Coordinates of C-alpha atoms in Angstrom, one line a residue:
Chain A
X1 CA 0.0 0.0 0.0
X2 CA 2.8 2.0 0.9
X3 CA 3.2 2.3 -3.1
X4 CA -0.1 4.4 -3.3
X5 CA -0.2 7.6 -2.2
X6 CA -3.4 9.0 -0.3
X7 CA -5.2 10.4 -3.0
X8 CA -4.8 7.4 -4.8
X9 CA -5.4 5.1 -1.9
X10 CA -8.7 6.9 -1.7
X11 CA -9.8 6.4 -5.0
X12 CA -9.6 3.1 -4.8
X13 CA -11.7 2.7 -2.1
X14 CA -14.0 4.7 -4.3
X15 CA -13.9 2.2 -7.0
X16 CA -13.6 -0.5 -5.2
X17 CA -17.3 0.7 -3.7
X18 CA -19.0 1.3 -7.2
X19 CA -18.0 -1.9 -8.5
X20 CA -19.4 -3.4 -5.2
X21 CA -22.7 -1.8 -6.0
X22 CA -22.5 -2.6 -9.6
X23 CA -22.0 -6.4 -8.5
X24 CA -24.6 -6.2 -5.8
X25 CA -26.8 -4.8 -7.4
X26 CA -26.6 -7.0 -10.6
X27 CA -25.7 -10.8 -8.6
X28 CA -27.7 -9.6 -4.9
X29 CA -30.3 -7.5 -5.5
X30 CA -31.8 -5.8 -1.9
X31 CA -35.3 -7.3 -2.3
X32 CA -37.7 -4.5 -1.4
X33 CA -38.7 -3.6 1.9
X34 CA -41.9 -3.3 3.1
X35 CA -42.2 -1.0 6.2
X36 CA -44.9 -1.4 8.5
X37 CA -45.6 1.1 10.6
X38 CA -46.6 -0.8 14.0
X39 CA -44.6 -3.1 15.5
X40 CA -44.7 -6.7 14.4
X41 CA -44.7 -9.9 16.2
X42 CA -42.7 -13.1 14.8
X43 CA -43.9 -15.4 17.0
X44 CA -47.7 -14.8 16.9
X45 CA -48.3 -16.8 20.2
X46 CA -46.4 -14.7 21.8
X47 CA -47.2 -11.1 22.5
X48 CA -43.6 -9.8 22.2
X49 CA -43.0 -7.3 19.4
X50 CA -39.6 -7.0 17.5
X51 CA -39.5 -3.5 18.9
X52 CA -39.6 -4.8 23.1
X53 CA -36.5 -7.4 22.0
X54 CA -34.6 -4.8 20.3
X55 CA -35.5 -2.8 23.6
X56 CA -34.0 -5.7 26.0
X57 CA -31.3 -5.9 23.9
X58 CA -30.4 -1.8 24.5
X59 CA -30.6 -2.9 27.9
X60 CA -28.7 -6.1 28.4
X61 CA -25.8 -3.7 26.3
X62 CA -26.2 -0.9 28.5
X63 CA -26.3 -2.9 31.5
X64 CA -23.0 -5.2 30.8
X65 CA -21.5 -1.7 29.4
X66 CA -22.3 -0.2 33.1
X67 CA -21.6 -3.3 35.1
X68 CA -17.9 -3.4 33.4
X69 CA -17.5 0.4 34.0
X70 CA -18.2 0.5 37.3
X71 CA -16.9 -3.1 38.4
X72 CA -13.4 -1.7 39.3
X73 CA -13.5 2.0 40.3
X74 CA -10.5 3.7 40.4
X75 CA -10.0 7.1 41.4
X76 CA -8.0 7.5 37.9
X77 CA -9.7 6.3 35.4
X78 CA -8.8 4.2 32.6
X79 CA -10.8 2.6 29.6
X80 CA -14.5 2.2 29.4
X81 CA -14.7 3.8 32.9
X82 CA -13.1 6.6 31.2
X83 CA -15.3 6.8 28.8
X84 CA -18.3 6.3 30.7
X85 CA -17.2 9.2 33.1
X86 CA -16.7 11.2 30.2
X87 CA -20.6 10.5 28.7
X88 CA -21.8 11.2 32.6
X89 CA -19.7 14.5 33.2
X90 CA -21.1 16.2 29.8
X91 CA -24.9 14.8 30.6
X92 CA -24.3 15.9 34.0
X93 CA -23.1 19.5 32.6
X94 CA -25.9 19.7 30.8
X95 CA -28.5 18.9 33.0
X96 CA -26.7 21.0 35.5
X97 CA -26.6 24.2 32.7
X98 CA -30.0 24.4 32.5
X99 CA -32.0 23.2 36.0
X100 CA -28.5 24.6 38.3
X101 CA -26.7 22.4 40.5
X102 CA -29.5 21.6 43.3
X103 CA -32.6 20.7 40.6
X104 CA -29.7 19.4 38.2
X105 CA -28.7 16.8 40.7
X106 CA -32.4 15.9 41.5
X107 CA -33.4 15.3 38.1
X108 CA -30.3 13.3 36.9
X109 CA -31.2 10.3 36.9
X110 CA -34.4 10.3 34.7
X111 CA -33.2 12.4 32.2
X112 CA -29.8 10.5 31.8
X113 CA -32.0 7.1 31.3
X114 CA -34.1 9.0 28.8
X115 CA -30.7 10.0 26.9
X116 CA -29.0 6.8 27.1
X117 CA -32.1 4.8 26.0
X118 CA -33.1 6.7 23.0
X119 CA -29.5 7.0 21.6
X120 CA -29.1 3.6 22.3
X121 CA -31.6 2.6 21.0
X122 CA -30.7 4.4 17.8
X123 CA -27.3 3.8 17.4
X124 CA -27.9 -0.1 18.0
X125 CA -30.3 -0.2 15.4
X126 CA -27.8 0.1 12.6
X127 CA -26.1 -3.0 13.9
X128 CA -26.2 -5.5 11.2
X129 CA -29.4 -8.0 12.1
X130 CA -31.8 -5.2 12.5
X131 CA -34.8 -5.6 10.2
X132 CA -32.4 -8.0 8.3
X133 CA -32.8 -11.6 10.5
X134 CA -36.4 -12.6 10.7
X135 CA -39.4 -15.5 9.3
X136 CA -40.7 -15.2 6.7
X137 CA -44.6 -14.9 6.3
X138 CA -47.3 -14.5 3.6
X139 CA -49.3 -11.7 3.9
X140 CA -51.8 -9.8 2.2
X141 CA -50.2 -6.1 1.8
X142 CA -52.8 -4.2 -0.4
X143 CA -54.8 -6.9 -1.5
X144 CA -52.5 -9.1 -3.2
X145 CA -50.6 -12.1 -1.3
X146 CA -46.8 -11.2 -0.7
X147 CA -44.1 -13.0 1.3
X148 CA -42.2 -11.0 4.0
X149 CA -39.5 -10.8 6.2
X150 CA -40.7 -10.3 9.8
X151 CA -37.5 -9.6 11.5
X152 CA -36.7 -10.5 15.4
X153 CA -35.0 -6.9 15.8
X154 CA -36.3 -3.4 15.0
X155 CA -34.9 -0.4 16.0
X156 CA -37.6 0.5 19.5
X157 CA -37.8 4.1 18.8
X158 CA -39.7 3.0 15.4
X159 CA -42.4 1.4 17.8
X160 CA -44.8 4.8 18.4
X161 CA -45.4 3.0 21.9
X162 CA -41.9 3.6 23.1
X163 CA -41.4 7.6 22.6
X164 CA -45.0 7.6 23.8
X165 CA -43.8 5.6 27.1
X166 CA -40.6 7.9 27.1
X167 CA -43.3 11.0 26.4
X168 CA -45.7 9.8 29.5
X169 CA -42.9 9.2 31.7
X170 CA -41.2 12.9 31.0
X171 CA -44.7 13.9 31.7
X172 CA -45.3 11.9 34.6
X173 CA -41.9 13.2 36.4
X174 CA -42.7 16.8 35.1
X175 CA -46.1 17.0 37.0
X176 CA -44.5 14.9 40.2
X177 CA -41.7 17.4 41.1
X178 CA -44.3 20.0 39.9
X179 CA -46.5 19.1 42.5
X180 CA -43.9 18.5 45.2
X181 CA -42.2 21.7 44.8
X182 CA -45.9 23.8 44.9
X183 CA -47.6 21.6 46.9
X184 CA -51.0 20.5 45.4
X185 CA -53.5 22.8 45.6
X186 CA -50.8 25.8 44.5
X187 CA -50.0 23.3 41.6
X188 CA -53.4 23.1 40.2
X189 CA -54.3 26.4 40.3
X190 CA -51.9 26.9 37.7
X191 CA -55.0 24.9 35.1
X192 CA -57.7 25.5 37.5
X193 CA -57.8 29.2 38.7
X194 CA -61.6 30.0 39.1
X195 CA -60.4 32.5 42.4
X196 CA -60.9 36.0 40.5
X197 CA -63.9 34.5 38.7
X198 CA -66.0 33.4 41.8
X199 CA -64.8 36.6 43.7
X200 CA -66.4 38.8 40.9
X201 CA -69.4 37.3 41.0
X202 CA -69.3 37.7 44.9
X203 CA -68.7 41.3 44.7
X204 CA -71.6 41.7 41.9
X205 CA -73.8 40.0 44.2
X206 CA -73.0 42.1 47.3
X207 CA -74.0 45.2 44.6
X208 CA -70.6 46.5 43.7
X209 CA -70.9 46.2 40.1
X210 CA -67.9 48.5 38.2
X211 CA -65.4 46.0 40.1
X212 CA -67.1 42.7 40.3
X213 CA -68.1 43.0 36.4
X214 CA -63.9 43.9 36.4
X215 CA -62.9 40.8 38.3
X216 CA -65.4 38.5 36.4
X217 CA -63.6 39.6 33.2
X218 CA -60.1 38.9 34.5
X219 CA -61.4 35.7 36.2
X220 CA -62.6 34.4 32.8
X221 CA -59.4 35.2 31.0
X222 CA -57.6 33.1 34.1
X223 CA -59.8 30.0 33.5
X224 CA -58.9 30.1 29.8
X225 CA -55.4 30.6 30.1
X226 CA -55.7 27.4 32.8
X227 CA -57.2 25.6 30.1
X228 CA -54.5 26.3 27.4
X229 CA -51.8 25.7 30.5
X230 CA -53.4 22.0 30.5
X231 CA -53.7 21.7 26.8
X232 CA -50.3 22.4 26.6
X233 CA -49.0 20.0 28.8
X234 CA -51.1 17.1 27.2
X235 CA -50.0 18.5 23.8
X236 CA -46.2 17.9 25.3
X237 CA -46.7 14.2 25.2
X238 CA -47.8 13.9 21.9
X239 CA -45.0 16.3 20.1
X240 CA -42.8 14.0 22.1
X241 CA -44.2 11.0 20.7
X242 CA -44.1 11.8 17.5
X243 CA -41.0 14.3 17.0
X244 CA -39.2 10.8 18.0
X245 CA -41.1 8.3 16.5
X246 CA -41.2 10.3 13.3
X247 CA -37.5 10.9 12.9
X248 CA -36.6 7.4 13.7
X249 CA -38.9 5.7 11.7
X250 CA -38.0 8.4 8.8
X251 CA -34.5 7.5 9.3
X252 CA -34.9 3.8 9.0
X253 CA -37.2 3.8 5.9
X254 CA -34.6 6.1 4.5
X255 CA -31.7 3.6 5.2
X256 CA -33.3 0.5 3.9
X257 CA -34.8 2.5 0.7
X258 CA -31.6 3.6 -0.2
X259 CA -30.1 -0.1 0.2
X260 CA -32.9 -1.0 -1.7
X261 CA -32.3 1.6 -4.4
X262 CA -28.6 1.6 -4.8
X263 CA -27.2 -2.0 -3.0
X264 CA -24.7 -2.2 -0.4
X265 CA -22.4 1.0 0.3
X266 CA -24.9 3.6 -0.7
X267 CA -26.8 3.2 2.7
X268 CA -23.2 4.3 4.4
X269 CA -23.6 8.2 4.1
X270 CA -27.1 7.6 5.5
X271 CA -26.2 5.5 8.4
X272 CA -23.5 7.8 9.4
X273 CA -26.5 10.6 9.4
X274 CA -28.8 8.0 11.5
X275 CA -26.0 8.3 13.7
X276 CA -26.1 12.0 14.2
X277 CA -29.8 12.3 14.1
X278 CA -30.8 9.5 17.0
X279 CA -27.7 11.9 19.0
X280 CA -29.9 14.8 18.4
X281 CA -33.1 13.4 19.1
X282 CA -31.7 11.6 22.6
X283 CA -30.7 15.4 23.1
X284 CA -33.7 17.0 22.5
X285 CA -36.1 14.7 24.3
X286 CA -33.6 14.7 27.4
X287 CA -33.1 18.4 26.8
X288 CA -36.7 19.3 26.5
X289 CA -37.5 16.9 29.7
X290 CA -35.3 19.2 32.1
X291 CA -36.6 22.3 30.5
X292 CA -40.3 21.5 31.6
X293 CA -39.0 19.8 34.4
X294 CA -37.3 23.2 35.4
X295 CA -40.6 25.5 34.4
X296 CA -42.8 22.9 36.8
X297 CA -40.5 23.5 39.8
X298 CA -40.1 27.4 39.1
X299 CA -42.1 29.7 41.5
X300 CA -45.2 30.6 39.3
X301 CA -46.0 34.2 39.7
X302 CA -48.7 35.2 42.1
X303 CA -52.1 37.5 41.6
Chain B
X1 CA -54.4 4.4 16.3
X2 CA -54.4 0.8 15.2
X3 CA -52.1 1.7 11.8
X4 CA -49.1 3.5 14.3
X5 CA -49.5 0.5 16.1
X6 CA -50.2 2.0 19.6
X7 CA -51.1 -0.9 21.5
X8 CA -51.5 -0.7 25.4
X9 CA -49.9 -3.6 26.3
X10 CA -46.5 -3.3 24.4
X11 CA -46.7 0.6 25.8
X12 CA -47.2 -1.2 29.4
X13 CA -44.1 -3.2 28.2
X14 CA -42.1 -0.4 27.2
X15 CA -42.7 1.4 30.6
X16 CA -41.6 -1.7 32.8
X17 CA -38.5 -1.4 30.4
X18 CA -37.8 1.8 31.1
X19 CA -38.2 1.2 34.9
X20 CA -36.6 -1.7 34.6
X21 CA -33.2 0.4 33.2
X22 CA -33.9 3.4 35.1
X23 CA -33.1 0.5 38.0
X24 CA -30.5 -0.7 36.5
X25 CA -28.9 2.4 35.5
X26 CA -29.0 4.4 38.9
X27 CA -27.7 0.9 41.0
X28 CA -24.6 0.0 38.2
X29 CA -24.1 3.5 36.9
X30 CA -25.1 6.3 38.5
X31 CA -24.8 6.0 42.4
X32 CA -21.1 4.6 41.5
X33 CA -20.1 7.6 39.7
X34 CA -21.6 10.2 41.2
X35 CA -19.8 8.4 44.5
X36 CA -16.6 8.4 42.3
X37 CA -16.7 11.7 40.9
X38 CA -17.9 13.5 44.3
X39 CA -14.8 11.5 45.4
X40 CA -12.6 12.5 43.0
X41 CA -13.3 16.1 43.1
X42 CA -13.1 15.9 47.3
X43 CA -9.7 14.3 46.7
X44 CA -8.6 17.4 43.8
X45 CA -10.1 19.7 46.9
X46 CA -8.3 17.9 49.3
X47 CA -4.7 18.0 47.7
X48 CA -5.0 21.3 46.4
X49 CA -5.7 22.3 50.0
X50 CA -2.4 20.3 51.3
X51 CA -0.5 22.0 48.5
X52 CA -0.9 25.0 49.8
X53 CA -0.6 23.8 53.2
X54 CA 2.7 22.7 52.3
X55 CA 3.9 25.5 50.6
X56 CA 2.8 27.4 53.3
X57 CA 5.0 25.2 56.0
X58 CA 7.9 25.3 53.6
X59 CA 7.8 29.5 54.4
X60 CA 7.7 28.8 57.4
X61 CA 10.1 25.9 57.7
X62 CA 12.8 28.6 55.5
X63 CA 12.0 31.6 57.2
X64 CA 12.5 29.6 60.5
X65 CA 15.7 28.1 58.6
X66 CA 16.8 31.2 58.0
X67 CA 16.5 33.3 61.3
X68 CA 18.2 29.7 62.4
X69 CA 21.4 29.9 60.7
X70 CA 21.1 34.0 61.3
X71 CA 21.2 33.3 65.0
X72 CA 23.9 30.2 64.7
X73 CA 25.8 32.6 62.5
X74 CA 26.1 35.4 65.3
X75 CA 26.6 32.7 67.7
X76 CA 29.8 31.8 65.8
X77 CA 31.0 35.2 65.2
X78 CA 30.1 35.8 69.3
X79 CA 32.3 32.6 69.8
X80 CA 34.8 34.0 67.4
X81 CA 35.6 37.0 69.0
X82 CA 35.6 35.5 72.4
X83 CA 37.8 33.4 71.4
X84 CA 40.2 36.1 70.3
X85 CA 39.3 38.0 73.1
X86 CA 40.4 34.7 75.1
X87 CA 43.8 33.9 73.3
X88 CA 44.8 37.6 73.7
X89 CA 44.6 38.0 77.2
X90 CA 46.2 34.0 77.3
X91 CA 48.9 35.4 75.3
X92 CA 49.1 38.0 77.4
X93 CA 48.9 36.6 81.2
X94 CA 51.4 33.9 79.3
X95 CA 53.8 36.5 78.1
X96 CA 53.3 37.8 82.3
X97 CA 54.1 35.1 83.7
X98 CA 57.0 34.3 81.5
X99 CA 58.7 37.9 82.2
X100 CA 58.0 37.2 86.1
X101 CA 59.9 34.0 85.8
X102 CA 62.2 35.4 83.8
X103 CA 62.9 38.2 86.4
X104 CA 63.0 35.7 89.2
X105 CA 65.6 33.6 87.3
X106 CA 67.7 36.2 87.0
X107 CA 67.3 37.5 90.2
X108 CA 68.5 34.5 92.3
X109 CA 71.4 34.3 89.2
X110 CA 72.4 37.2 90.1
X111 CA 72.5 36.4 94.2
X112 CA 74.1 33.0 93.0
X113 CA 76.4 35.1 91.2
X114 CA 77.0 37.7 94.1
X115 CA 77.6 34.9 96.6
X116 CA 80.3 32.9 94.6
X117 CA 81.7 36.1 93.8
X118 CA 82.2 36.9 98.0
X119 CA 83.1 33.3 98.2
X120 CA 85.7 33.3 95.8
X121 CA 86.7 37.0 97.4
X122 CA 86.8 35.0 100.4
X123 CA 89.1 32.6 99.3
X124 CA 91.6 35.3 97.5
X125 CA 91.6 36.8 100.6
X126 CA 92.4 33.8 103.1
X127 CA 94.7 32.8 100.1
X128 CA 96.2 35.9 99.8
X129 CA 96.7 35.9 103.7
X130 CA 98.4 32.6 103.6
X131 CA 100.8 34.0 101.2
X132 CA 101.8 37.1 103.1
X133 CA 102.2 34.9 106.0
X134 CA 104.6 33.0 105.0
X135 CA 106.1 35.8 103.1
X136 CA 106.1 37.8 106.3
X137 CA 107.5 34.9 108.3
X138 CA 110.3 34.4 105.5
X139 CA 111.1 38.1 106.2
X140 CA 111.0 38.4 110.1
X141 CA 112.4 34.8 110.1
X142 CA 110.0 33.9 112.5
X143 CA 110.8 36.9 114.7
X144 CA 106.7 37.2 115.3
X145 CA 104.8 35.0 117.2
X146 CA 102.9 33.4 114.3
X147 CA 99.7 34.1 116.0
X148 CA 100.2 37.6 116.8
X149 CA 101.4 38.2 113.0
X150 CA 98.2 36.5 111.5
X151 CA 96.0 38.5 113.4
X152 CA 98.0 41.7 113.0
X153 CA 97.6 41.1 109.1
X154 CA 94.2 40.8 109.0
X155 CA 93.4 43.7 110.8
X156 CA 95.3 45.4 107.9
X157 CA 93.2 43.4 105.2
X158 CA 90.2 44.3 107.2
X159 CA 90.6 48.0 106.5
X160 CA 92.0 47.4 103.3
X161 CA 88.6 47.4 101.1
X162 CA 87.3 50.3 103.3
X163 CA 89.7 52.0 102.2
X164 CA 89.2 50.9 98.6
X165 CA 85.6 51.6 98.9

């Protein structure tokens, strides 16, 4: 090799690709994929979906992962407990950038598991085996009778149940530490404020009608903005759900279309972008998670 | 809701997952580093702190060092000069004592000297008696009672260094 300079070196990596795709896709051509959108089941005895056995698998990884970081602990770290300090620190940064050290600390944990399941979940679908080992079953896919690969693995933030778990559990831990930190009654009357409404129509009844008719106004303005307050945070769950399931299941179908389209190598560029994307979308959901985490605990100003 | 496949039980499912690694995660993961890295920075805190402990001891320690060989240095210089001061006045009760002696030598040199001078005087003299004696008696041819002549002489002797004196 040493013969070849880089440039050279390089383009035959390049031709050495195209003639790969040229070969695959005259000798092995990708048979089509069909995408489902729900998650399938291979074994139809069983209720276990492809998406909650690519899920275990995240976590058997992430748990050996863990287990080997943290089996030997040493005050100077060295290898994958290196590493894994390194992933912690900047997830702990961040979490601590935006809720400040006291919150940040509290909501940690949660947020961290959101992170390192969705990007785990991402970045292991792109192992080879994904959507690729399976049965294979006849079904009827628009009326005509079709054979197709039901595979054992698919990526679990494809599965609309899984962001929408991650979704109600963000909300669930938003509305907990919202409630802790106000106390209940404070917390609701954040979506249920009927104090200003009622009191106006006290004071119309005891005849004092410029300010009653005043407060009645204001009071009806407060219920409404409790109602969009409540919309708002049952809106949460579903741009949750879907900003994740939609770029992941976007991201897959793009993957195996393009390895449909142009065989083998083409899908690389794309898998490298998959890469970036489930990064971001981990981000975001974790990100957005401490943001209304931090807005539920955050003294709400009085009238 | 059935075509995205949102199905209550594999949402249950998911959940328990996520419980399920939120367990694992905070018992393998979490509560070990956090305990590490609180550790880690208390140990960064901790020798920083005896850093600058010990560079404040080693001030100390050379100041003391210093003010240490300052006094040890005036000690010497003290020491020094006393010892000067000591081998002077040595020299000089030495240098005393030796004139003292030397004086007290020559004194009883010069006694010695005086006494074997009278002695030999003397002797001259008793000699020199002797001599005119028998001079005398070869004169006289013993015409003087011997006796008589001796003492006659002697009286003459006697007054002789008066005289000379």
């Amino acid at each position: 090799m040493a013969r070849f300079g880089r440039r050279q070196r390089i383009l035959i990596i390049v031709l050495i690709s195209f003639s790969l795709i040229a070969l695959g896709a005259v000798f092995f051509p990708i048979s089509m994929p069909h995408f489902q959108l729900a998650p399938e089941k291979p074994w139809h005895d069983l209720p276990i979906t492809n998406t909650m056995i690519a899920a275990w698998l995240t976590i058997i990884v992430i748990g050996i992962l863990s287990y080997f970081a943290t089996r030997k602990m040493k005050l100077v770290p060295r290898g994958l407990q290196n590493i894994m300090e390194v992933v912690l620190e900047a997830l702990i940064g961040f979490v601590e950038s935006i809720a400040g050290k006291d919150n940040g600390r509290k909501f940690f944990p949660i947020v961290a598991t959101i992170f390192i399941f969705v990007i785990a979940n991402a970045w292991l679908a792109l192992f080879p085996g994904f959507m690729s080992i399976g049965i294979w079953e006849t079904e009827i896919v628009h009326g005509v009778e079709e054979t197709v690969l039901v595979p054992f693995f698919r990526g679990a933030n494809t599965d609309v149940n899984f962001p929408l778990a991650l979704a109600l559990v963000s909300f669930i831990f938003v509305e907990f530490w919202g409630f802790k930190a106000h106390g209940f009654t404070s917390y609701m009357g954040k979506f249920i404020n009927f104090r200003q409404y009622f009191g106006g129509w006290g004071k119309l009844l005891r005849g004092q009608v410029g300010s009653g008719m005043g407060m009645l106004f204001t009071g009806i303005i407060d219920i409404f903005v409790g109602f969009v307050e409540l919309l708002s945070e049952l809106i949460r769950i579903v741009s949750f759900t879907f900003r994740l399931f939609g770029n992941m299941t976007a991201g897959e179908i793009l993957v195996f279309s393009m390895m449909f389209l142009i065989p083998w190598v083409a899908a690389v560029p794309f898998m490298g972008l998959e890469l970036f994307i489930g990064f971001v979308q981990a981000l975001i959901f974790c990100g957005l998670t401490v943001v209304f985490l931090v807005m539920a605990v955050a003294p709400h100003e009085e009238h | 809701m059935g075509a995205i496949g949102i199905d209550w039980q594999v949402l249950l499912a998911q959940f328990v997952n996520f419980a399920i690694l939120f367990g694992l995660l905070s018992v393998l993961l979490y509560k070990p580093m956090r305990r590490m890295l609180d550790e880690r920075s208390n140990k960064i805190k901790e020798s920083m702190e005896q850093a600058e402990q010990i560079k404040e001891q080693m001030t100390k320690s050379e100041e003391q060092v210093k003010l240490q060989l300052d006094t040890a240095r005036r000690e010497g210089q003290d020491i020094l000069a006393q010892a000067a001061q000591m081998g002077e006045r040595l020299k000089e009760e030495a240098k005393g004592e030796a004139r003292q002696e030397a004086e007290v030598i020559v004194a009883r040199a010069r006694t010695e000297i005086e006494r074997e001078r009278d002695q030999a005087i003397d002797e001259v003299k008793r000699e020199f008696v002797d001599l005119a004696i028998t001079a005398a008696e070869k004169v006289v041819n013993e015409s003087l009672d011997r006796e008589k002549h001796r003492r006659l002489i002697e009286e003459v002797l006697e007054q002789a260094p008066k005289r000379e004196g």
